[in-house]
Amino acid sequence: GRPPPPEAAATVDAFAALMAISGQIDFDDLGVGAVAALERDPRLRDRWQARFSHLCVDEFQDVDAVQLRLVQILASPEDNLFVVGDDDQP
């Protein structure tokens, strides 16, 4: 959701245009799209939340903001969440 730095804007825009023309999405778009769909559609969100009684996330130190939001959505409303991370990694 952040704009690219000015020096990368043209490259990012060209990449986005190529992806749109070919009807493809990249890895980051998968997470952003999933979070957006779950946040705007309560029935979809309820259906996915009902699939899990507990949620375990490995390599938690590598989770970015979008992935964290996805975990928060899926773990709700019970918040039965277990995370594993390596405190030796930055």
Coordinates of N, CA, C and O in Angstrom, one line a residue, residues 1-62:
G1 N 0.8 -1.2 0.0 CA 0.0 0.0 0.0 C 0.8 1.3 0.0 O 0.3 2.3 -0.1
R2 N 2.1 1.1 0.1 CA 3.0 2.3 0.1 C 3.4 2.6 -1.3 O 3.7 1.7 -2.1
P3 N 3.6 3.9 -1.7 CA 4.1 4.2 -3.0 C 5.6 3.8 -3.0 O 6.3 3.9 -2.0
P4 N 6.1 3.5 -4.2 CA 7.5 3.1 -4.4 C 8.4 4.4 -4.2 O 7.9 5.5 -4.4
P5 N 9.6 4.2 -3.9 CA 10.5 5.4 -3.9 C 10.5 6.0 -5.3 O 10.4 5.3 -6.3
P6 N 10.7 7.3 -5.4 CA 10.7 8.0 -6.7 C 11.6 7.4 -7.7 O 11.2 7.2 -8.9
E7 N 12.8 6.9 -7.4 CA 13.7 6.3 -8.4 C 13.2 5.0 -8.9 O 13.7 4.5 -9.9
A8 N 12.3 4.3 -8.2 CA 11.8 3.0 -8.7 C 10.4 3.1 -9.3 O 9.9 2.1 -9.8
A9 N 9.7 4.2 -9.2 CA 8.3 4.4 -9.6 C 8.1 3.9 -11.0 O 7.1 3.2 -11.3
A10 N 8.9 4.3 -12.0 CA 8.7 4.0 -13.4 C 8.8 2.5 -13.6 O 8.0 1.9 -14.3
T11 N 9.8 1.8 -12.9 CA 10.0 0.4 -13.1 C 8.8 -0.3 -12.4 O 8.2 -1.3 -13.0
V12 N 8.4 0.1 -11.3 CA 7.2 -0.5 -10.6 C 6.0 -0.4 -11.4 O 5.2 -1.3 -11.6
D13 N 5.7 0.8 -12.0 CA 4.6 1.1 -12.8 C 4.6 0.2 -14.1 O 3.6 -0.4 -14.5
A14 N 5.8 0.0 -14.7 CA 5.9 -0.8 -15.9 C 5.6 -2.3 -15.6 O 4.9 -3.0 -16.3
F15 N 6.1 -2.7 -14.4 CA 5.9 -4.1 -14.0 C 4.4 -4.3 -13.7 O 3.8 -5.3 -14.2
A16 N 3.7 -3.4 -13.0 CA 2.3 -3.5 -12.8 C 1.5 -3.5 -14.0 O 0.5 -4.3 -14.2
A17 N 1.9 -2.7 -15.0 CA 1.2 -2.7 -16.3 C 1.3 -4.1 -17.0 O 0.3 -4.6 -17.6
L18 N 2.5 -4.6 -17.0 CA 2.7 -5.9 -17.7 C 1.9 -7.0 -17.0 O 1.4 -7.9 -17.6
M19 N 1.9 -7.0 -15.7 CA 1.1 -8.0 -14.9 C -0.4 -7.8 -15.2 O -1.0 -8.9 -15.4
A20 N -0.8 -6.6 -15.3 CA -2.3 -6.4 -15.6 C -2.6 -6.9 -17.0 O -3.7 -7.5 -17.2
I21 N -1.8 -6.6 -17.9 CA -2.0 -7.0 -19.3 C -2.1 -8.5 -19.4 O -3.0 -9.0 -20.2
S22 N -1.2 -9.2 -18.7 CA -1.2 -10.6 -18.8 C -2.1 -11.3 -17.8 O -2.2 -12.5 -17.8
G23 N -2.8 -10.5 -17.0 CA -3.8 -11.1 -16.1 C -3.1 -11.9 -14.9 O -3.7 -12.8 -14.4
Q24 N -2.0 -11.4 -14.5 CA -1.2 -12.1 -13.5 C -1.1 -11.3 -12.3 O -1.2 -10.1 -12.3
I25 N -0.8 -11.9 -11.1 CA -0.4 -11.2 -9.9 C 0.8 -11.8 -9.4 O 1.2 -12.9 -9.6
D26 N 1.5 -11.0 -8.5 CA 2.8 -11.5 -7.9 C 2.5 -12.0 -6.5 O 1.4 -11.9 -6.0
F27 N 3.5 -12.4 -5.8 CA 3.4 -13.0 -4.5 C 2.8 -11.9 -3.5 O 2.0 -12.2 -2.7
D28 N 3.3 -10.7 -3.6 CA 2.8 -9.7 -2.7 C 1.3 -9.4 -2.9 O 0.6 -9.2 -2.0
D29 N 0.9 -9.4 -4.2 CA -0.5 -9.2 -4.5 C -1.4 -10.3 -3.9 O -2.6 -10.1 -3.6
L30 N -0.9 -11.5 -3.8 CA -1.7 -12.6 -3.2 C -2.1 -12.3 -1.8 O -3.2 -12.4 -1.4
G31 N -1.1 -11.8 -1.0 CA -1.4 -11.4 0.4 C -2.3 -10.2 0.5 O -3.3 -10.2 1.3
V32 N -2.0 -9.2 -0.3 CA -2.8 -8.0 -0.2 C -4.2 -8.3 -0.6 O -5.2 -7.8 0.0
G33 N -4.4 -9.1 -1.7 CA -5.7 -9.4 -2.2 C -6.5 -10.2 -1.2 O -7.7 -10.0 -1.0
A34 N -5.8 -11.2 -0.5 CA -6.5 -12.0 0.5 C -6.9 -11.2 1.6 O -8.1 -11.3 2.1
V35 N -6.1 -10.3 2.1 CA -6.5 -9.5 3.3 C -7.6 -8.6 2.9 O -8.6 -8.4 3.6
A36 N -7.6 -8.0 1.7 CA -8.6 -7.1 1.3 C -10.0 -7.8 1.1 O -11.0 -7.3 1.6
A37 N -9.9 -9.0 0.6 CA -11.2 -9.8 0.4 C -11.7 -10.2 1.8 O -13.0 -10.1 2.0
L38 N -10.9 -10.6 2.7 CA -11.3 -11.0 4.0 C -11.9 -9.9 4.8 O -12.8 -10.0 5.6
E39 N -11.3 -8.7 4.6 CA -11.7 -7.5 5.4 C -13.1 -7.0 4.9 O -13.9 -6.5 5.6
R40 N -13.3 -7.1 3.6 CA -14.5 -6.5 3.0 C -15.7 -7.5 3.0 O -16.8 -7.0 2.9
D41 N -15.5 -8.8 3.1 CA -16.5 -9.8 3.0 C -16.7 -10.6 4.3 O -16.0 -11.6 4.5
P42 N -17.6 -10.2 5.1 CA -17.7 -10.9 6.4 C -18.1 -12.4 6.3 O -17.6 -13.2 7.1
R43 N -18.8 -12.8 5.3 CA -19.2 -14.2 5.1 C -17.9 -15.0 4.7 O -17.7 -16.1 5.2
L44 N -17.1 -14.4 3.8 CA -15.9 -15.1 3.4 C -14.9 -15.2 4.7 O -14.4 -16.3 4.9
R45 N -14.8 -14.1 5.4 CA -14.0 -14.1 6.6 C -14.5 -15.1 7.6 O -13.7 -15.9 8.1
D46 N -15.7 -15.2 7.9 CA -16.3 -16.2 8.8 C -16.0 -17.6 8.3 O -15.7 -18.5 9.2
R47 N -16.2 -17.8 7.0 CA -16.0 -19.2 6.5 C -14.5 -19.6 6.7 O -14.2 -20.8 7.1
W48 N -13.5 -18.7 6.4 CA -12.1 -19.1 6.6 C -11.8 -19.2 8.1 O -11.0 -20.1 8.5
Q49 N -12.3 -18.3 8.9 CA -12.0 -18.4 10.4 C -12.5 -19.7 11.0 O -11.9 -20.3 11.8
A50 N -13.7 -20.2 10.5 CA -14.3 -21.4 11.0 C -13.5 -22.6 10.6 O -13.6 -23.7 11.2
R51 N -12.6 -22.5 9.6 CA -11.8 -23.7 9.2 C -10.7 -24.0 10.2 O -10.1 -25.1 10.2
F52 N -10.3 -23.1 11.1 CA -9.2 -23.3 12.0 C -9.6 -23.1 13.4 O -10.2 -22.1 13.8
S53 N -9.3 -24.1 14.3 CA -9.5 -23.9 15.7 C -8.2 -23.3 16.3 O -8.3 -22.7 17.3
H54 N -7.1 -23.6 15.7 CA -5.8 -23.1 16.1 C -5.0 -22.7 14.9 O -5.2 -23.4 13.8
L55 N -4.1 -21.8 15.1 CA -3.2 -21.4 13.9 C -1.8 -21.4 14.4 O -1.5 -20.8 15.5
C56 N -0.9 -22.0 13.7 CA 0.5 -22.0 14.0 C 1.3 -21.4 12.8 O 1.1 -21.7 11.7
V57 N 2.2 -20.5 13.2 CA 3.0 -19.8 12.2 C 4.4 -20.0 12.5 O 4.9 -19.6 13.6
D58 N 5.1 -20.7 11.6 CA 6.6 -20.9 11.7 C 7.3 -19.8 11.0 O 6.8 -19.1 10.2
E59 N 8.6 -19.6 11.4 CA 9.4 -18.5 10.8 C 8.8 -17.2 11.0 O 8.8 -16.3 10.1
F60 N 8.2 -16.9 12.2 CA 7.4 -15.7 12.4 C 8.3 -14.5 12.3 O 7.8 -13.4 12.0
Q61 N 9.6 -14.6 12.5 CA 10.4 -13.4 12.3 C 10.5 -12.9 10.9 O 10.8 -11.8 10.7
D62 N 10.0 -13.7 10.0 CA 10.0 -13.3 8.5 C 8.7 -12.8 8.1 O 8.5 -12.4 6.9

